[in-house]
Every structure is written in structure tokens, then in C-alpha cells.
Amino acid sequence: MNLKKFGWNEFFEEGFIQYKGQGYKVGRIALEHKKMYRILTEYGELLGEVSGKFRFQAAERGDYPAVGDWVVISARPEEQKATIHAVLPRKSKFSRKVAGQTTEEQIVASNVDTIFLVNALNADFNVRRIERYILSAWESGANPVIVLSKADLCEDIEEKIAEVETVAFGIPILPISAEKNIGLDQLAPYVYEGQTVALLGSAGVGKSTLTNTLIGHQKQQVKEIREGDDRGRHTTTHRELIVLDQGGILIDTPGMRELQLWEADEGLSQSFSDIESLAEQCKFRDCRHKKEPGCAVQQAISDGTLDMDRYNSYVKLQKELAYIERKENQRAALAEKAKWKQVSNNQKKIKY
Ligand SMILES: Nc1nc2c(ncn2[C@@H]2O[C@H](COP(=O)(O)OP(=O)(O)OP(=O)(O)O)[C@@H](O)[C@H]2O)c(=O)[nH]1
Ligand SMILES: [Mg+2]
Ligand SMILES: [Zn+2]
């Protein structure tokens, strides 16, 4: 059985070496539902749960298997079941901060080679949103490709592409229509055997419609968007990994409500490389690009080489990152405190 069609390669082989010769097998997580996992294996699909030891050792949500992960399993093919013992090192992961009071990492998809950032060419089209998606995509370790969907609804495609180009340096921009079968051949260089492509984007942009078109039948449910604002309804509720007959692996995901960033420092500099290199030319090293003399960033804004909106999103993102970092530190401090409390409790116990 060839695991390559599920995306297996030398990278994962390397991670599996330490488990070899102990009767373990590997599988790839296709779907998660309440800590039960559908796993693609050499025996076909098995239903798996993590072992007791795994659960005991897992500290955070991000330690648990996510869709796209390769896991080490003991398989019980007669029962179509498996026990998960470990998650193999991830090649890439697209995560976001879970909405709520605490900062927790939620992995949307892992071991993704290419991210299709799907944006519809209708009234919901928004370059600033695309800019933020690109940032998270870079940070994931996968390569972003911008898919402009519903091209059949747009009369100024070239104009829209030009707009996207101002925020997407060197990233392919592909206008398509899954419904009218336009431009789909442009996706071929990304979708082939062994390659994993995740579809990300807001609700209703046509991720599942594109998935169905590539599968060749209506597997994923799709639903009409609202009239008026062209927004979607969150039709897809689960992330799901789908292996295409013609080769290639897709991960269809639910539309994102809010795209919260996660440790995006690295992504930030890749995505805003123009602003970062301007900043290096500022007179003062600690220039805050406000009213300092000799500020190259302000200069670029005033002579029109740097778009004000683009600069504003850069500032906004930096603020957001700083906020997340503060929360992270807070959480680390609390964990540290709890640990010391435990230690001193243990010492008390020893004393008496
Ligand atoms: N005109 C046109 N409509 C499309 C196209 N692709 C998708 N749609 C329509 O857009 C609506 C939403 O499509 P979905 O595929 O459900 O969108 P989604 O991104 O999967 O949405 P969520 O699962 O909610 O995140 C449906 O009514 C589709 O028929 C297209 O290429 N052209
Ligand atoms: Mg969908
Ligand atoms: Zn400056």
C-alpha cells in the first residue's frame, strides 16, 4: 500500500524512525470529532482515539492530533480501529488563536504544502483581509496562493488582481470560477500526488464548491450566501482531509469568523518586507515612524510610494501581536506560579 498518495514522504519517515520495529504503523488524520479521529492508513480508514498515556502527557490543545497530522498508531484493522500513540513532527501548521479569555492555539490544518487563500470576486472582496490571510499563511510554513473565486460574477477582474498585487508580493494570484469551470487548470501545479492543499477563507467564498469540482462530485455541502452583503453562512462545520482520485490531497475548512494571529513575527516581516526595509533607512534605530526627523517610512507615505492603508494595517498587526504576546506571557507566568506552588506544597509534605 502506497502511503504517498496520503502525503507520506521522507520528512515524516525521519520522524517515524524512533518508532520503527515495534509493531507501530502510521496514519494521517482526515477528520476529528470530539476527540475521535478518522485516520487514513494502509488498511483503509480506521477510527482512532489517543492512548491514556498520550492524554496524560498532552499539556495543551496543540499537542493533540489535528487534521493533516501524521500519527503513530497501533492498528486493529479487524475492528477498523486504532490507538494513537504520538503525533509525528509537523512540517507546517496553520494555527490561530482560539477566541476567548485564554490564549490557546488551535491548529486549523497541519502538514500543508500549499494554502489556497480563497477570496470571492463579489461585494465581499476585501484587500485588507487578503493581506491578513497572507500573513498567517506565511507564518504557517506553507506556501500561499491567492485564489480569486467566483470570477464569473466579476467584470473588472484585471483591476481586482492589480489591487491584490499591491499586498501580495510574488504570490500567485489565480482568478477562477468553480461553478463555471473557468481557470481551474491554473491549480494543477499545486494539486498532484503527495501534495496537500488547504482551502482557507471566509464563509461562502466557495471553498467547498471548489473542493467538489476537484473531487468530481458533490461530496461537500454547499449553501447559498446572503443577498445584500454577499456574506456566507458557515455551511462547512468540520475540517476534512480529502484524497483526490487523480492525485493530491485537499483540506476543506469552515469559513473563518475572525482571523486571529499567532506568533506571526516571522510572517510579519516576510509580508511587510517593503515597510521593514524602509524602516531600516530611518535616521534613528528606534524610530517609531511617527514624527521623528529622518523617518523613511513617513517620507514614503508623503511621497506616495507607500500606501497609507497598508502602513496602517502594518501598525494594527503589530499592536495585535504585542497584545497576544502580553497574554502569552501572562499565561506563562501563571503556569510558572502554579508550578512553584506545587513544589512548595510538596516541600511542606516532606517536612511533616
Ligand atoms: N457564481 C458563482 N457562485 C459560486 C461559485 N463558487 C461557489 N459559488 C456559490 O457560493 C455559495 C457558497 O459556496 P460554498 O462552496 O458553500 O462556500 P464555502 O466557502 O465552502 O462556505 P463555508 O463552508 O460556509 O465556509 C454557493 O451558493 C455556491 O454555489 C462560483 O464560482 N461562481
Ligand atoms: Mg464550505
Ligand atoms: Zn521611521
Coordinates of C-alpha atoms in Angstrom, one line a residue, residues 42-281:
E42 CA -2.6 1.2 4.8
Y43 CA -5.7 -0.7 6.0
G44 CA -8.1 2.0 4.8
E45 CA -10.0 4.3 7.2
L46 CA -9.7 3.5 10.9
L47 CA -11.4 5.2 13.8
G48 CA -8.9 6.2 16.4
E49 CA -8.5 7.6 19.9
V50 CA -5.4 8.8 21.7
S51 CA -3.9 6.4 24.3
G52 CA -4.2 7.0 28.0
K53 CA -0.5 7.8 28.1
F54 CA -0.9 10.3 25.3
R55 CA -3.7 12.0 27.1
F56 CA -1.7 12.1 30.3
Q57 CA 1.3 13.7 28.6
A58 CA -0.6 16.2 26.4
A59 CA -0.3 19.6 28.0
E60 CA -2.1 21.8 25.5
R61 CA -4.7 21.6 22.9
G62 CA -1.9 21.9 20.2
D63 CA -0.4 18.6 21.4
Y64 CA -3.4 16.7 20.3
P65 CA -3.7 15.4 16.7
A66 CA -5.1 17.9 14.2
V67 CA -6.4 17.3 10.7
G68 CA -3.4 16.7 8.4
D69 CA -1.2 15.2 11.1
W70 CA 0.7 12.0 10.7
V71 CA 0.2 9.9 13.8
V72 CA 1.9 6.7 15.2
I73 CA -0.8 4.1 15.8
S74 CA -1.4 0.5 16.8
A75 CA -3.9 -0.7 14.3
R76 CA -6.8 -3.1 14.8
P77 CA -8.0 -3.5 11.2
E78 CA -10.5 -6.3 12.1
E79 CA -12.4 -3.7 14.2
Q80 CA -11.5 -0.8 11.9
K81 CA -10.0 0.9 15.0
A82 CA -6.7 2.3 16.1
T83 CA -5.0 3.7 19.1
I84 CA -2.9 6.9 18.6
H85 CA 0.4 7.0 20.5
A86 CA 2.1 10.0 19.1
V87 CA 2.0 12.9 16.6
L88 CA 4.9 12.9 14.2
P89 CA 6.7 16.3 13.9
R90 CA 4.7 18.7 11.8
K91 CA 6.1 20.1 8.6
S92 CA 3.8 23.1 8.7
K93 CA 0.8 24.1 10.7
F94 CA -1.8 26.8 10.2
S95 CA -3.0 27.8 13.6
R96 CA -5.0 30.6 15.1
K97 CA -5.6 31.9 18.5
V98 CA -8.8 30.4 19.9
A99 CA -11.4 33.1 20.6
G100 CA -11.9 33.5 24.3
Q101 CA -10.2 34.7 27.5
T102 CA -7.1 32.5 27.4
T103 CA -4.6 32.3 24.6
E104 CA -4.8 28.8 23.2
E105 CA -3.5 27.5 19.9
Q106 CA -5.9 25.9 17.6
I107 CA -4.4 24.1 14.7
V108 CA -6.6 24.5 11.6
A109 CA -4.6 22.2 9.4
S110 CA -1.1 20.7 9.5
N111 CA 1.4 19.4 7.1
V112 CA 0.1 21.6 4.3
D113 CA 2.2 22.3 1.3
T114 CA 0.1 25.0 -0.3
I115 CA -2.6 27.2 1.1
F116 CA -5.3 28.4 -1.2
L117 CA -6.4 31.7 0.2
V118 CA -9.9 31.8 -1.3
N119 CA -11.5 35.2 -1.8
A120 CA -14.6 35.8 -3.7
L121 CA -14.7 38.4 -6.5
N122 CA -18.1 39.8 -5.3
A123 CA -19.2 42.5 -3.0
D124 CA -17.3 40.8 -0.1
F125 CA -14.0 41.4 -1.8
N126 CA -11.5 43.0 0.6
V127 CA -7.8 43.5 0.0
R128 CA -7.1 44.2 3.6
R129 CA -8.5 40.9 4.6
I130 CA -6.4 39.2 2.0
E131 CA -3.4 40.9 3.4
R132 CA -4.1 39.4 6.8
Y133 CA -4.6 36.0 5.4
I134 CA -1.3 36.1 3.6
L135 CA 0.4 37.0 6.8
S136 CA -0.9 34.0 8.7
A137 CA -0.2 31.7 5.7
W138 CA 3.5 32.7 5.6
E139 CA 3.7 32.1 9.3
S140 CA 2.3 28.5 8.9
G141 CA 5.3 27.4 6.9
A142 CA 3.1 26.5 3.8
N143 CA 3.2 28.5 0.6
P144 CA 0.2 30.8 0.0
V145 CA -1.6 31.0 -3.3
I146 CA -4.4 33.5 -3.7
V147 CA -7.5 32.0 -5.4
L148 CA -9.9 34.7 -6.5
S149 CA -13.2 32.7 -6.7
K150 CA -16.5 33.4 -8.5
A151 CA -14.7 35.1 -11.4
D152 CA -18.0 34.7 -13.3
L153 CA -19.5 37.4 -11.1
C154 CA -16.8 40.0 -11.7
E155 CA -16.5 42.5 -14.5
D156 CA -13.2 44.1 -13.6
I157 CA -11.0 41.0 -12.8
E158 CA -7.8 42.7 -14.0
E159 CA -8.4 45.7 -11.7
K160 CA -9.0 43.4 -8.8
I161 CA -5.9 41.4 -9.5
A162 CA -3.9 44.7 -9.6
E163 CA -5.3 45.6 -6.2
V164 CA -4.3 42.3 -4.7
E165 CA -0.8 42.6 -6.2
T166 CA -0.2 45.6 -4.0
V167 CA -0.3 43.4 -0.9
A168 CA 0.8 40.0 -2.4
F169 CA 4.4 40.3 -3.5
G170 CA 5.4 37.4 -5.6
I171 CA 2.4 35.3 -4.6
P172 CA 0.5 33.7 -7.4
I173 CA -3.0 35.2 -7.9
L174 CA -5.4 32.9 -9.7
P175 CA -8.9 34.0 -10.8
I176 CA -11.2 31.0 -11.1
S177 CA -14.9 30.0 -11.2
A178 CA -15.6 26.6 -9.8
E179 CA -19.2 26.8 -10.9
K180 CA -18.5 27.9 -14.5
N181 CA -15.3 25.9 -14.8
I182 CA -13.1 28.9 -15.5
G183 CA -9.3 28.9 -14.9
L184 CA -9.1 25.7 -13.0
D185 CA -6.1 24.4 -15.0
Q186 CA -4.1 27.1 -13.1
L187 CA -4.5 25.0 -9.9
A188 CA -2.8 21.9 -11.5
P189 CA 0.8 22.9 -10.4
Y190 CA -0.3 22.7 -6.8
V191 CA -2.7 19.7 -6.7
Y192 CA -1.0 16.5 -7.5
E193 CA 0.0 13.2 -5.8
G194 CA 1.6 13.7 -2.4
Q195 CA 0.8 17.4 -2.2
T196 CA -1.5 18.8 0.4
V197 CA -3.6 21.9 -0.2
A198 CA -5.7 23.6 2.4
L199 CA -8.5 25.8 1.4
L200 CA -8.9 28.8 3.7
G201 CA -11.1 31.9 3.5
S202 CA -14.3 33.5 4.8
A203 CA -17.6 31.7 4.8
G204 CA -19.4 31.5 1.5
V205 CA -16.4 32.2 -0.8
G206 CA -16.7 28.8 -2.5
K207 CA -14.2 26.6 -0.8
S208 CA -16.5 23.5 -0.7
T209 CA -17.7 24.2 -4.3
L210 CA -14.1 24.2 -5.5
T211 CA -13.5 21.0 -3.4
N212 CA -16.4 19.3 -5.1
T213 CA -15.4 20.4 -8.5
L214 CA -11.9 18.9 -7.9
I215 CA -13.4 15.7 -6.5
G216 CA -15.8 15.4 -9.4
H217 CA -18.9 15.0 -7.4
Q218 CA -21.0 16.9 -4.8
K219 CA -19.4 15.5 -1.7
Q220 CA -19.2 18.6 0.4
Q221 CA -22.4 20.5 1.3
V222 CA -22.6 24.0 -0.2
K223 CA -25.1 26.7 0.6
E224 CA -26.2 30.0 -0.9
I225 CA -24.8 33.2 0.5
R226 CA -26.9 36.0 1.8
E227 CA -28.2 38.6 -0.6
G228 CA -27.2 42.1 0.1
D229 CA -23.7 41.7 1.6
D230 CA -22.6 38.5 -0.2
R231 CA -21.6 37.0 3.1
G232 CA -21.7 33.3 3.7
R233 CA -23.4 31.2 6.4
H234 CA -20.7 28.8 7.7
T235 CA -22.0 25.8 5.9
T236 CA -18.9 23.6 6.4
T237 CA -18.6 22.8 10.1
H238 CA -15.6 20.4 10.1
R239 CA -12.2 20.5 8.7
E240 CA -11.8 17.5 6.5
L241 CA -8.9 16.0 4.5
I242 CA -9.9 14.5 1.2
V243 CA -7.7 12.4 -1.1
L244 CA -8.4 13.0 -4.8
D245 CA -8.5 10.1 -7.2
Q246 CA -6.4 12.0 -9.7
G247 CA -3.8 12.6 -7.1
G248 CA -3.5 15.4 -4.5
I249 CA -5.0 16.0 -1.0
L250 CA -7.4 18.8 -0.2
I251 CA -8.3 20.1 3.3
D252 CA -11.7 21.8 3.2
T253 CA -12.2 24.1 6.2
P254 CA -15.1 26.0 7.7
G255 CA -15.1 29.7 6.9
M256 CA -13.2 31.8 9.3
R257 CA -15.0 34.2 11.5
E258 CA -12.0 36.0 12.8
L259 CA -8.5 35.5 11.8
Q260 CA -6.6 35.9 14.9
L261 CA -2.9 35.8 14.7
W262 CA -0.4 33.6 16.4
E263 CA 3.2 34.4 16.9
A264 CA 3.3 35.9 13.5
D265 CA 6.6 37.8 13.8
E266 CA 8.3 35.9 11.1
G267 CA 5.3 36.1 8.8
L268 CA 5.1 39.8 9.6
S269 CA 8.5 40.6 8.2
Q270 CA 8.0 38.5 5.1
S271 CA 4.7 40.0 4.3
F272 CA 5.7 43.6 5.1
S273 CA 9.2 43.4 3.8
D274 CA 8.8 46.7 2.0
I275 CA 8.0 48.5 5.2
E276 CA 10.7 46.7 7.1
S277 CA 13.3 47.7 4.6
L278 CA 12.1 51.3 4.7
A279 CA 12.4 51.2 8.5
E280 CA 16.0 50.2 8.2
Q281 CA 16.6 53.5 6.4

